[in-house]
Amino acid sequence: MTVGEGLAVLVAQPGPLEESDTFERTAGGAEANVATVLPQLGVDTAWLSRIGSDGFGRYLIAHLAARGVDVSAVVTDPTRPTAVYVKERGSGSGKATDLAERASRMLYYRTGSAASAMSPADLGATAAARLLAHCDLVHFTGITTALSDSTTELTEALLALPRNGRLVSFDLNFRPALWAQRLDLAAEVLARHVRGSDVVFLGADEAAAVFGTGDPDALRAQFPEPAQLIVKNDEHTVTGFAGAERVEVPALGLEVTERIGAGDAFAGGYLAALLHGRPLGQRLRFGHLCAAAALTGTGDGAELPHPSVLERLAGLDEKGWAELHYNETVIENVVL
Amino acid sequence: MTVGEGLAVLVAQPGPLEESDTFERTAGGAEANVATVLPQLGVDTAWLSRIGSDGFGRYLIAHLAARGVDVSAVVTDPTRPTAVYVKERGSGSGKATDLAERASRMLYYRTGSAASAMSPADLGATAAARLLAHCDLVHFTGITTALSDSTTELTEALLALPRNGRLVSFDLNFRPALWAQRLDLAAEVLARHVRGSDVVFLGADEAAAVFGTGDPDALRAQFPEPAQLIVKNDEHTVTGFAGAERVEVPALGLEVTERIGAGDAFAGGYLAALLHGRPLGQRLRFGHLCAAAALTGTGDGAELPHPSVLERLAGLDEKGWAELHYNETVIENVVL
C-alpha cells in the first residue's frame, strides 16, 4: 500500500515553456508512481489518497486502476482540486529560459489540493483500515509529509500504528519548496521518519542537503535504526545496508531519456523484490532495473519489461551486470 | 488601464475532462481579456498585474504585448506561480461527467498565485504610479477583489485614490468560490465597490445572487451612485443608466461558439466607445458587438473585426440592428 498525492501531469513541448502551445496529459506523484510499478512485478497494491471531484481526479483513478492498483480507499474531496504539475522539457536551444536537451523541470499547482488535506482520520476510514489491517508493507515519501500540517500528522500516525508485522517504507524525497514556511522543521521531521521506518531510501544529494552528509557510511552511522537503509550515491552506484550487511551495486549503463520517476521506480523494484523474499543484492538490482526502465522511457511511471526479463537480467554474474547496457535491443534479445 | 490576474488557460478536448489526452494553451483572466480588446479599438491600454517567474507568466506578457498592451508595470514574483485554469468543453455525449455541446466549465489553480499577492503597494511602484497618473480610466472586476485580503485592500485603495478626472470602471464578476471563507463579506465589499465606481457592469444573475435582485430598475434604485450602471439582463438585452438617461439595447442574433470572455469583451467595447466620447446607446452597441465577436469565436480574448466594420454595424437604424445576425458572412459583406 502506498500513501500520497497523485497529480495530473501536463507535459510541455520541448523548449521554453512559454513557447509550448500544446500539452500532453499523463499521471505522476511519487507514491502513485511506486503503486503502478508494483503490480507489474506481481505485488497486490493499493493506493491511499484524496482527489478532487474533477476530471483530473477521475483520470488518476482510471490510470491507476487500469494498472491493477486497488483504488477502493481513495477519497473524493468535493471542495479541493486534484493537484497538477506542468513538466517543462529542455530542447537545448541555448535560449535563456530553455533547459538542456532531455532535462526537465516541474511547475507545481498543489497548494490547497485534495491530497494536502489528508489527515490521520483517513487511516481510520473503513476501506483504508481494511487495507492497512491486511497489507505487508506501507510505503510513502517525504513529499506526503511535506504537503501540510495535517499530512505530517498522517505520516506520524502511520509510524505510530501497531505494526503487526507490517513494514513501513520511506523515501526521503526532500522538496525544500514544499516545506516553505516550515523549512526549519524539515530536518527534524524527516529524521524522525527515517528513524521510525523499516526500509528507507535516501538520495545522497538530498541527504546532504537535509542531514549534512551524503556519504553512505556516515548516513548509516547517523541512522542505525531502520533495518534497511538504501543510499543512492549518484547515477552510478547504490549502497544498501540491511542489519550488518552492506552491499554496493553499480547502476546499469543506459542513455537517459528523462529522469523523472526513476527514484520511484527504484523503490518499486526494491520493494517488490523484498516482498518476494529476495536477498539484499537482488533487491538493489531490481531497483536498478526498474529505474533503468523509467530512465529510458518517457512518462513518470515506469512501464517495465516482462518480469521474466528482469529476472534474467537480475541473475547475471557480476561481470555480466557490470557490462550490461540497458536498452530496447538488450531487452528484446534476452533469452527466456 | 486594467488591474487583475492573468491566467494561462489549458483547453481540454471536447468531452469529459478525464478523457482529454492533450490540452491547448491560451490566455485568460477578466482584466487581461478586457486589456486585449481595447487596443483593437484604438485605445492605449496598460495591464497592471503580477506574474510568477515561470513560462506561463512570460507567455502572458508576450501575449498581451503582442496585442499592443503596455506591460511595463507587470511585476514578476519569484516565489509564487502564475495562475492557471483548465477549460473543460462539453461534447454533449450524455456521459455523466460530460457537458452539453459548446458548454464549458473552469477548473482553477489560482490559490496562492502571484497575482493574489497584489496589494496597495503595487499602485505606488514607479511604473504603475506613472501609468495611473496619466490614464483616463482604470478598470477591474470583482475577481481581483475576491482573490485575497491584500487584493481587496488594493481595489479599495484604487477607489480611494484622488481621481484627477480619471474614471473607475468595475465589473461585478461575482465568483462565490473565490470568496470561500469570507463569503459573508462578499455582498458588503462588492456593494462598496459598486457605489465607489463611475462605470459599473452587472450581470442580472450574479446581481440577484449577491444583491438580491436582477431587475435593472431595482438595481439602479439600490445603486444610484455610479454615473453609469449597465445591467446585462440575459442574453437578449442590456439596460444602461447614465445619469437620468435609461437606454435598453437588444443583443445581436448569433450562434454561440463559447461564452467565456463575452462579458469582458462587452466591457471592452463599452469602455472604448466611452473613451471615444460616444453616447450611451452607441456604447451599449459597441459592447454587444464585441461580445458577439467573443461569443462566435473560440478563446477567451475576443478577436474583433476591423473597427470600421464595427462602426458601420453600430450605425444601423433600430430595425437594422434588431434584424442583424452576427456571423462571418455579415462581417465580410459589410460595405465600408
JSON list of C-alpha atoms in Angstrom, two decimals, chain A residues 7-213:
[
{"chain": "A", "resi": 7, "resn": "LEU", "atom": "CA", "xyz": [-1.02, 14.62, -9.81]},
{"chain": "A", "resi": 8, "resn": "ALA", "atom": "CA", "xyz": [-2.24, 15.16, -13.34]},
{"chain": "A", "resi": 9, "resn": "VAL", "atom": "CA", "xyz": [0.90, 15.97, -15.31]},
{"chain": "A", "resi": 10, "resn": "LEU", "atom": "CA", "xyz": [0.74, 18.36, -18.25]},
{"chain": "A", "resi": 11, "resn": "VAL", "atom": "CA", "xyz": [3.83, 17.83, -20.37]},
{"chain": "A", "resi": 12, "resn": "ALA", "atom": "CA", "xyz": [5.01, 20.81, -22.42]},
{"chain": "A", "resi": 13, "resn": "GLN", "atom": "CA", "xyz": [6.66, 20.54, -25.80]},
{"chain": "A", "resi": 14, "resn": "PRO", "atom": "CA", "xyz": [10.48, 20.61, -25.66]},
{"chain": "A", "resi": 15, "resn": "GLY", "atom": "CA", "xyz": [11.79, 24.17, -25.44]},
{"chain": "A", "resi": 16, "resn": "PRO", "atom": "CA", "xyz": [10.96, 27.20, -23.28]},
{"chain": "A", "resi": 17, "resn": "LEU", "atom": "CA", "xyz": [7.60, 26.66, -21.52]},
{"chain": "A", "resi": 18, "resn": "GLU", "atom": "CA", "xyz": [6.28, 29.99, -22.80]},
{"chain": "A", "resi": 19, "resn": "GLU", "atom": "CA", "xyz": [6.53, 28.67, -26.36]},
{"chain": "A", "resi": 20, "resn": "SER", "atom": "CA", "xyz": [4.57, 25.45, -25.78]},
{"chain": "A", "resi": 21, "resn": "ASP", "atom": "CA", "xyz": [1.16, 25.70, -27.45]},
{"chain": "A", "resi": 22, "resn": "THR", "atom": "CA", "xyz": [0.04, 22.20, -26.52]},
{"chain": "A", "resi": 23, "resn": "PHE", "atom": "CA", "xyz": [0.45, 19.90, -23.54]},
{"chain": "A", "resi": 24, "resn": "GLU", "atom": "CA", "xyz": [0.12, 16.15, -23.18]},
{"chain": "A", "resi": 25, "resn": "ARG", "atom": "CA", "xyz": [-1.53, 14.80, -20.08]},
{"chain": "A", "resi": 26, "resn": "THR", "atom": "CA", "xyz": [-0.02, 11.95, -18.05]},
{"chain": "A", "resi": 27, "resn": "ALA", "atom": "CA", "xyz": [-0.07, 10.91, -14.38]},
{"chain": "A", "resi": 28, "resn": "GLY", "atom": "CA", "xyz": [2.51, 11.48, -11.66]},
{"chain": "A", "resi": 29, "resn": "GLY", "atom": "CA", "xyz": [3.16, 11.72, -7.94]},
{"chain": "A", "resi": 30, "resn": "ALA", "atom": "CA", "xyz": [5.85, 9.71, -6.14]},
{"chain": "A", "resi": 31, "resn": "GLU", "atom": "CA", "xyz": [3.60, 7.22, -4.33]},
{"chain": "A", "resi": 32, "resn": "ALA", "atom": "CA", "xyz": [1.26, 6.83, -7.31]},
{"chain": "A", "resi": 33, "resn": "ASN", "atom": "CA", "xyz": [4.32, 6.05, -9.46]},
{"chain": "A", "resi": 34, "resn": "VAL", "atom": "CA", "xyz": [5.51, 3.40, -6.99]},
{"chain": "A", "resi": 35, "resn": "ALA", "atom": "CA", "xyz": [1.98, 1.99, -6.86]},
{"chain": "A", "resi": 36, "resn": "THR", "atom": "CA", "xyz": [1.93, 1.46, -10.64]},
{"chain": "A", "resi": 37, "resn": "VAL", "atom": "CA", "xyz": [5.33, -0.31, -10.62]},
{"chain": "A", "resi": 38, "resn": "LEU", "atom": "CA", "xyz": [4.44, -2.94, -8.01]},
{"chain": "A", "resi": 39, "resn": "PRO", "atom": "CA", "xyz": [1.58, -4.78, -9.81]},
{"chain": "A", "resi": 40, "resn": "GLN", "atom": "CA", "xyz": [3.85, -5.16, -12.85]},
{"chain": "A", "resi": 41, "resn": "LEU", "atom": "CA", "xyz": [6.08, -7.24, -10.57]},
{"chain": "A", "resi": 42, "resn": "GLY", "atom": "CA", "xyz": [3.20, -9.34, -9.25]},
{"chain": "A", "resi": 43, "resn": "VAL", "atom": "CA", "xyz": [2.59, -7.45, -6.00]},
{"chain": "A", "resi": 44, "resn": "ASP", "atom": "CA", "xyz": [-1.00, -6.70, -4.95]},
{"chain": "A", "resi": 45, "resn": "THR", "atom": "CA", "xyz": [-1.01, -2.95, -4.39]},
{"chain": "A", "resi": 46, "resn": "ALA", "atom": "CA", "xyz": [-3.40, -0.30, -3.12]},
{"chain": "A", "resi": 47, "resn": "TRP", "atom": "CA", "xyz": [-3.06, 3.47, -3.21]},
{"chain": "A", "resi": 48, "resn": "LEU", "atom": "CA", "xyz": [-4.42, 5.66, -0.41]},
{"chain": "A", "resi": 49, "resn": "SER", "atom": "CA", "xyz": [-5.03, 9.26, -1.39]},
{"chain": "A", "resi": 50, "resn": "ARG", "atom": "CA", "xyz": [-7.52, 12.06, -1.84]},
{"chain": "A", "resi": 51, "resn": "ILE", "atom": "CA", "xyz": [-8.57, 13.52, -5.17]},
{"chain": "A", "resi": 52, "resn": "GLY", "atom": "CA", "xyz": [-10.79, 16.40, -6.13]},
{"chain": "A", "resi": 53, "resn": "SER", "atom": "CA", "xyz": [-14.24, 15.90, -7.59]},
{"chain": "A", "resi": 54, "resn": "ASP", "atom": "CA", "xyz": [-12.91, 16.75, -11.04]},
{"chain": "A", "resi": 55, "resn": "GLY", "atom": "CA", "xyz": [-11.77, 15.21, -14.31]},
{"chain": "A", "resi": 56, "resn": "PHE", "atom": "CA", "xyz": [-8.13, 15.05, -13.24]},
{"chain": "A", "resi": 57, "resn": "GLY", "atom": "CA", "xyz": [-9.06, 13.06, -10.15]},
{"chain": "A", "resi": 58, "resn": "ARG", "atom": "CA", "xyz": [-11.19, 10.69, -12.22]},
{"chain": "A", "resi": 59, "resn": "TYR", "atom": "CA", "xyz": [-8.32, 10.34, -14.68]},
{"chain": "A", "resi": 60, "resn": "LEU", "atom": "CA", "xyz": [-5.88, 9.37, -11.90]},
{"chain": "A", "resi": 61, "resn": "ILE", "atom": "CA", "xyz": [-8.29, 6.77, -10.55]},
{"chain": "A", "resi": 62, "resn": "ALA", "atom": "CA", "xyz": [-8.76, 5.28, -14.01]},
{"chain": "A", "resi": 63, "resn": "HIS", "atom": "CA", "xyz": [-5.00, 5.39, -14.69]},
{"chain": "A", "resi": 64, "resn": "LEU", "atom": "CA", "xyz": [-4.07, 3.51, -11.53]},
{"chain": "A", "resi": 65, "resn": "ALA", "atom": "CA", "xyz": [-6.99, 1.09, -11.70]},
{"chain": "A", "resi": 66, "resn": "ALA", "atom": "CA", "xyz": [-6.07, 0.19, -15.29]},
{"chain": "A", "resi": 67, "resn": "ARG", "atom": "CA", "xyz": [-2.60, -0.75, -13.97]},
{"chain": "A", "resi": 68, "resn": "GLY", "atom": "CA", "xyz": [-4.05, -3.09, -11.39]},
{"chain": "A", "resi": 69, "resn": "VAL", "atom": "CA", "xyz": [-3.87, -0.80, -8.37]},
{"chain": "A", "resi": 70, "resn": "ASP", "atom": "CA", "xyz": [-6.64, -1.08, -5.77]},
{"chain": "A", "resi": 71, "resn": "VAL", "atom": "CA", "xyz": [-8.17, 2.42, -5.52]},
{"chain": "A", "resi": 72, "resn": "SER", "atom": "CA", "xyz": [-11.04, 1.49, -3.21]},
{"chain": "A", "resi": 73, "resn": "ALA", "atom": "CA", "xyz": [-9.66, 3.64, -0.38]},
{"chain": "A", "resi": 74, "resn": "VAL", "atom": "CA", "xyz": [-9.19, 6.82, -2.42]},
{"chain": "A", "resi": 75, "resn": "VAL", "atom": "CA", "xyz": [-11.45, 9.58, -1.09]},
{"chain": "A", "resi": 76, "resn": "THR", "atom": "CA", "xyz": [-13.03, 12.28, -3.28]},
{"chain": "A", "resi": 77, "resn": "ASP", "atom": "CA", "xyz": [-12.98, 15.75, -1.74]},
{"chain": "A", "resi": 78, "resn": "PRO", "atom": "CA", "xyz": [-15.76, 17.94, -3.20]},
{"chain": "A", "resi": 79, "resn": "THR", "atom": "CA", "xyz": [-14.12, 21.20, -2.06]},
{"chain": "A", "resi": 80, "resn": "ARG", "atom": "CA", "xyz": [-10.48, 20.91, -3.19]},
{"chain": "A", "resi": 81, "resn": "PRO", "atom": "CA", "xyz": [-8.91, 20.27, -6.60]},
{"chain": "A", "resi": 82, "resn": "THR", "atom": "CA", "xyz": [-6.73, 17.39, -7.70]},
{"chain": "A", "resi": 83, "resn": "ALA", "atom": "CA", "xyz": [-3.15, 18.63, -7.87]},
{"chain": "A", "resi": 84, "resn": "VAL", "atom": "CA", "xyz": [-1.50, 19.35, -11.20]},
{"chain": "A", "resi": 85, "resn": "TYR", "atom": "CA", "xyz": [2.04, 19.85, -12.30]},
{"chain": "A", "resi": 86, "resn": "VAL", "atom": "CA", "xyz": [3.41, 21.14, -15.55]},
{"chain": "A", "resi": 87, "resn": "LYS", "atom": "CA", "xyz": [6.52, 19.42, -16.85]},
{"chain": "A", "resi": 88, "resn": "GLU", "atom": "CA", "xyz": [8.86, 21.63, -18.83]},
{"chain": "A", "resi": 89, "resn": "ARG", "atom": "CA", "xyz": [11.30, 19.88, -21.14]},
{"chain": "A", "resi": 90, "resn": "GLY", "atom": "CA", "xyz": [14.54, 21.30, -22.46]},
{"chain": "A", "resi": 91, "resn": "SER", "atom": "CA", "xyz": [15.43, 21.45, -26.13]},
{"chain": "A", "resi": 92, "resn": "GLY", "atom": "CA", "xyz": [18.99, 22.66, -25.60]},
{"chain": "A", "resi": 93, "resn": "SER", "atom": "CA", "xyz": [18.43, 25.71, -27.82]},
{"chain": "A", "resi": 94, "resn": "GLY", "atom": "CA", "xyz": [20.58, 27.86, -25.56]},
{"chain": "A", "resi": 95, "resn": "LYS", "atom": "CA", "xyz": [17.73, 30.36, -25.08]},
{"chain": "A", "resi": 96, "resn": "ALA", "atom": "CA", "xyz": [17.81, 31.94, -21.61]},
{"chain": "A", "resi": 97, "resn": "THR", "atom": "CA", "xyz": [14.70, 30.10, -20.35]},
{"chain": "A", "resi": 98, "resn": "ASP", "atom": "CA", "xyz": [15.32, 26.80, -22.16]},
{"chain": "A", "resi": 99, "resn": "LEU", "atom": "CA", "xyz": [16.77, 23.76, -20.41]},
{"chain": "A", "resi": 100, "resn": "ALA", "atom": "CA", "xyz": [19.36, 21.36, -21.75]},
{"chain": "A", "resi": 101, "resn": "GLU", "atom": "CA", "xyz": [18.09, 18.63, -24.05]},
{"chain": "A", "resi": 102, "resn": "ARG", "atom": "CA", "xyz": [16.40, 15.82, -22.06]},
{"chain": "A", "resi": 103, "resn": "ALA", "atom": "CA", "xyz": [16.45, 17.94, -18.88]},
{"chain": "A", "resi": 104, "resn": "SER", "atom": "CA", "xyz": [13.10, 18.71, -17.27]},
{"chain": "A", "resi": 105, "resn": "ARG", "atom": "CA", "xyz": [11.68, 20.97, -14.60]},
{"chain": "A", "resi": 106, "resn": "MET", "atom": "CA", "xyz": [8.37, 20.99, -12.74]},
{"chain": "A", "resi": 107, "resn": "LEU", "atom": "CA", "xyz": [5.92, 23.79, -12.10]},
{"chain": "A", "resi": 108, "resn": "TYR", "atom": "CA", "xyz": [3.57, 22.68, -9.33]},
{"chain": "A", "resi": 109, "resn": "TYR", "atom": "CA", "xyz": [-0.07, 23.56, -8.66]},
{"chain": "A", "resi": 110, "resn": "ARG", "atom": "CA", "xyz": [-0.66, 21.56, -5.49]},
{"chain": "A", "resi": 111, "resn": "THR", "atom": "CA", "xyz": [-1.24, 24.28, -2.85]},
{"chain": "A", "resi": 112, "resn": "GLY", "atom": "CA", "xyz": [-4.58, 23.55, -1.17]},
{"chain": "A", "resi": 113, "resn": "SER", "atom": "CA", "xyz": [-5.06, 20.32, -3.14]},
{"chain": "A", "resi": 114, "resn": "ALA", "atom": "CA", "xyz": [-7.36, 17.50, -2.08]},
{"chain": "A", "resi": 115, "resn": "ALA", "atom": "CA", "xyz": [-4.41, 15.28, -1.09]},
{"chain": "A", "resi": 116, "resn": "SER", "atom": "CA", "xyz": [-2.87, 18.05, 1.02]},
{"chain": "A", "resi": 117, "resn": "ALA", "atom": "CA", "xyz": [-5.97, 17.73, 3.24]},
{"chain": "A", "resi": 118, "resn": "MET", "atom": "CA", "xyz": [-5.20, 14.09, 4.12]},
{"chain": "A", "resi": 119, "resn": "SER", "atom": "CA", "xyz": [-5.02, 13.56, 7.87]},
{"chain": "A", "resi": 120, "resn": "PRO", "atom": "CA", "xyz": [-4.83, 10.72, 10.42]},
{"chain": "A", "resi": 121, "resn": "ALA", "atom": "CA", "xyz": [-8.62, 10.34, 10.07]},
{"chain": "A", "resi": 122, "resn": "ASP", "atom": "CA", "xyz": [-8.04, 8.91, 6.58]},
{"chain": "A", "resi": 123, "resn": "LEU", "atom": "CA", "xyz": [-6.34, 5.88, 8.15]},
{"chain": "A", "resi": 124, "resn": "GLY", "atom": "CA", "xyz": [-9.45, 5.07, 10.19]},
{"chain": "A", "resi": 125, "resn": "ALA", "atom": "CA", "xyz": [-11.90, 5.19, 7.27]},
{"chain": "A", "resi": 126, "resn": "THR", "atom": "CA", "xyz": [-13.42, 1.77, 6.58]},
{"chain": "A", "resi": 127, "resn": "ALA", "atom": "CA", "xyz": [-11.73, 0.99, 3.26]},
{"chain": "A", "resi": 128, "resn": "ALA", "atom": "CA", "xyz": [-8.32, 2.28, 4.40]},
{"chain": "A", "resi": 129, "resn": "ALA", "atom": "CA", "xyz": [-8.45, 0.47, 7.74]},
{"chain": "A", "resi": 130, "resn": "ARG", "atom": "CA", "xyz": [-9.31, -2.78, 5.97]},
{"chain": "A", "resi": 131, "resn": "LEU", "atom": "CA", "xyz": [-6.32, -2.43, 3.61]},
{"chain": "A", "resi": 132, "resn": "LEU", "atom": "CA", "xyz": [-3.98, -1.44, 6.45]},
{"chain": "A", "resi": 133, "resn": "ALA", "atom": "CA", "xyz": [-5.03, -4.45, 8.51]},
{"chain": "A", "resi": 134, "resn": "HIS", "atom": "CA", "xyz": [-4.03, -6.84, 5.74]},
{"chain": "A", "resi": 135, "resn": "CYS", "atom": "CA", "xyz": [-1.08, -5.30, 3.94]},
{"chain": "A", "resi": 136, "resn": "ASP", "atom": "CA", "xyz": [2.55, -6.39, 4.38]},
{"chain": "A", "resi": 137, "resn": "LEU", "atom": "CA", "xyz": [4.09, -3.01, 3.70]},
{"chain": "A", "resi": 138, "resn": "VAL", "atom": "CA", "xyz": [3.14, 0.67, 3.66]},
{"chain": "A", "resi": 139, "resn": "HIS", "atom": "CA", "xyz": [5.24, 3.00, 1.52]},
{"chain": "A", "resi": 140, "resn": "PHE", "atom": "CA", "xyz": [5.26, 6.77, 1.47]},
{"chain": "A", "resi": 141, "resn": "THR", "atom": "CA", "xyz": [7.72, 9.59, 0.88]},
{"chain": "A", "resi": 142, "resn": "GLY", "atom": "CA", "xyz": [8.86, 12.87, 2.38]},
{"chain": "A", "resi": 143, "resn": "ILE", "atom": "CA", "xyz": [6.58, 14.59, -0.12]},
{"chain": "A", "resi": 144, "resn": "THR", "atom": "CA", "xyz": [3.46, 13.32, 1.64]},
{"chain": "A", "resi": 145, "resn": "THR", "atom": "CA", "xyz": [4.87, 14.53, 4.95]},
{"chain": "A", "resi": 146, "resn": "ALA", "atom": "CA", "xyz": [5.71, 17.91, 3.47]},
{"chain": "A", "resi": 147, "resn": "LEU", "atom": "CA", "xyz": [2.32, 18.72, 1.92]},
{"chain": "A", "resi": 148, "resn": "SER", "atom": "CA", "xyz": [0.71, 20.25, 5.02]},
{"chain": "A", "resi": 149, "resn": "ASP", "atom": "CA", "xyz": [0.48, 20.07, 8.79]},
{"chain": "A", "resi": 150, "resn": "SER", "atom": "CA", "xyz": [-2.33, 17.52, 8.53]},
{"chain": "A", "resi": 151, "resn": "THR", "atom": "CA", "xyz": [-0.33, 15.23, 6.22]},
{"chain": "A", "resi": 152, "resn": "THR", "atom": "CA", "xyz": [2.61, 15.40, 8.62]},
{"chain": "A", "resi": 153, "resn": "GLU", "atom": "CA", "xyz": [0.18, 14.24, 11.31]},
{"chain": "A", "resi": 154, "resn": "LEU", "atom": "CA", "xyz": [-0.94, 11.47, 8.94]},
{"chain": "A", "resi": 155, "resn": "THR", "atom": "CA", "xyz": [2.57, 10.11, 8.35]},
{"chain": "A", "resi": 156, "resn": "GLU", "atom": "CA", "xyz": [3.45, 10.41, 12.06]},
{"chain": "A", "resi": 157, "resn": "ALA", "atom": "CA", "xyz": [0.29, 8.42, 12.80]},
{"chain": "A", "resi": 158, "resn": "LEU", "atom": "CA", "xyz": [1.32, 5.78, 10.24]},
{"chain": "A", "resi": 159, "resn": "LEU", "atom": "CA", "xyz": [4.66, 5.37, 12.04]},
{"chain": "A", "resi": 160, "resn": "ALA", "atom": "CA", "xyz": [2.94, 5.14, 15.40]},
{"chain": "A", "resi": 161, "resn": "LEU", "atom": "CA", "xyz": [0.37, 2.47, 14.41]},
{"chain": "A", "resi": 162, "resn": "PRO", "atom": "CA", "xyz": [0.90, -1.05, 15.84]},
{"chain": "A", "resi": 163, "resn": "ARG", "atom": "CA", "xyz": [2.89, -2.83, 13.11]},
{"chain": "A", "resi": 164, "resn": "ASN", "atom": "CA", "xyz": [1.54, -6.39, 13.41]},
{"chain": "A", "resi": 165, "resn": "GLY", "atom": "CA", "xyz": [4.40, -7.49, 11.17]},
{"chain": "A", "resi": 166, "resn": "ARG", "atom": "CA", "xyz": [3.72, -4.80, 8.60]},
{"chain": "A", "resi": 167, "resn": "LEU", "atom": "CA", "xyz": [6.80, -2.95, 7.27]},
{"chain": "A", "resi": 168, "resn": "VAL", "atom": "CA", "xyz": [6.96, 0.80, 6.82]},
{"chain": "A", "resi": 169, "resn": "SER", "atom": "CA", "xyz": [8.96, 2.07, 3.85]},
{"chain": "A", "resi": 170, "resn": "PHE", "atom": "CA", "xyz": [10.02, 5.70, 3.49]},
{"chain": "A", "resi": 171, "resn": "ASP", "atom": "CA", "xyz": [11.69, 7.51, 0.60]},
{"chain": "A", "resi": 172, "resn": "LEU", "atom": "CA", "xyz": [13.17, 10.84, 1.70]},
{"chain": "A", "resi": 173, "resn": "ASN", "atom": "CA", "xyz": [12.24, 12.82, -1.46]},
{"chain": "A", "resi": 174, "resn": "PHE", "atom": "CA", "xyz": [13.26, 16.12, 0.13]},
{"chain": "A", "resi": 175, "resn": "ARG", "atom": "CA", "xyz": [11.48, 19.04, -1.57]},
{"chain": "A", "resi": 176, "resn": "PRO", "atom": "CA", "xyz": [12.53, 22.31, 0.10]},
{"chain": "A", "resi": 177, "resn": "ALA", "atom": "CA", "xyz": [9.85, 24.32, -1.76]},
{"chain": "A", "resi": 178, "resn": "LEU", "atom": "CA", "xyz": [7.08, 22.24, -0.18]},
{"chain": "A", "resi": 179, "resn": "TRP", "atom": "CA", "xyz": [8.34, 22.95, 3.33]},
{"chain": "A", "resi": 180, "resn": "ALA", "atom": "CA", "xyz": [8.16, 26.69, 2.58]},
{"chain": "A", "resi": 181, "resn": "GLN", "atom": "CA", "xyz": [7.25, 28.38, 5.85]},
{"chain": "A", "resi": 182, "resn": "ARG", "atom": "CA", "xyz": [8.39, 25.46, 7.99]},
{"chain": "A", "resi": 183, "resn": "LEU", "atom": "CA", "xyz": [11.77, 24.68, 6.42]},
{"chain": "A", "resi": 184, "resn": "ASP", "atom": "CA", "xyz": [13.44, 24.76, 9.86]},
{"chain": "A", "resi": 185, "resn": "LEU", "atom": "CA", "xyz": [11.19, 21.86, 10.85]},
{"chain": "A", "resi": 186, "resn": "ALA", "atom": "CA", "xyz": [12.07, 19.71, 7.83]},
{"chain": "A", "resi": 187, "resn": "ALA", "atom": "CA", "xyz": [15.31, 18.12, 9.14]},
{"chain": "A", "resi": 188, "resn": "GLU", "atom": "CA", "xyz": [13.73, 17.21, 12.48]},
{"chain": "A", "resi": 189, "resn": "VAL", "atom": "CA", "xyz": [10.52, 15.80, 10.99]},
{"chain": "A", "resi": 190, "resn": "LEU", "atom": "CA", "xyz": [12.29, 13.89, 8.21]},
{"chain": "A", "resi": 191, "resn": "ALA", "atom": "CA", "xyz": [14.91, 12.42, 10.61]},
{"chain": "A", "resi": 192, "resn": "ARG", "atom": "CA", "xyz": [12.07, 11.15, 12.80]},
{"chain": "A", "resi": 193, "resn": "HIS", "atom": "CA", "xyz": [10.52, 9.50, 9.74]},
{"chain": "A", "resi": 194, "resn": "VAL", "atom": "CA", "xyz": [13.85, 7.89, 8.76]},
{"chain": "A", "resi": 195, "resn": "ARG", "atom": "CA", "xyz": [14.37, 6.55, 12.31]},
{"chain": "A", "resi": 196, "resn": "GLY", "atom": "CA", "xyz": [10.80, 5.29, 12.57]},
{"chain": "A", "resi": 197, "resn": "SER", "atom": "CA", "xyz": [10.72, 3.35, 9.29]},
{"chain": "A", "resi": 198, "resn": "ASP", "atom": "CA", "xyz": [11.90, -0.17, 8.43]},
{"chain": "A", "resi": 199, "resn": "VAL", "atom": "CA", "xyz": [13.03, 0.47, 4.85]},
{"chain": "A", "resi": 200, "resn": "VAL", "atom": "CA", "xyz": [14.49, 3.85, 3.97]},
{"chain": "A", "resi": 201, "resn": "PHE", "atom": "CA", "xyz": [15.63, 5.25, 0.62]},
{"chain": "A", "resi": 202, "resn": "LEU", "atom": "CA", "xyz": [17.93, 8.27, 0.61]},
{"chain": "A", "resi": 203, "resn": "GLY", "atom": "CA", "xyz": [19.44, 10.10, -2.35]},
{"chain": "A", "resi": 204, "resn": "ALA", "atom": "CA", "xyz": [22.97, 11.23, -1.48]},
{"chain": "A", "resi": 205, "resn": "ASP", "atom": "CA", "xyz": [22.32, 14.80, -2.70]},
{"chain": "A", "resi": 206, "resn": "GLU", "atom": "CA", "xyz": [19.11, 15.31, -0.79]},
{"chain": "A", "resi": 207, "resn": "ALA", "atom": "CA", "xyz": [20.53, 13.61, 2.32]},
{"chain": "A", "resi": 208, "resn": "ALA", "atom": "CA", "xyz": [23.47, 16.04, 2.18]},
{"chain": "A", "resi": 209, "resn": "ALA", "atom": "CA", "xyz": [21.03, 18.96, 1.91]},
{"chain": "A", "resi": 210, "resn": "VAL", "atom": "CA", "xyz": [18.84, 17.96, 4.84]},
{"chain": "A", "resi": 211, "resn": "PHE", "atom": "CA", "xyz": [21.09, 15.81, 7.08]},
{"chain": "A", "resi": 212, "resn": "GLY", "atom": "CA", "xyz": [24.54, 17.27, 6.33]},
{"chain": "A", "resi": 213, "resn": "THR", "atom": "CA", "xyz": [26.12, 14.26, 4.62]}
]
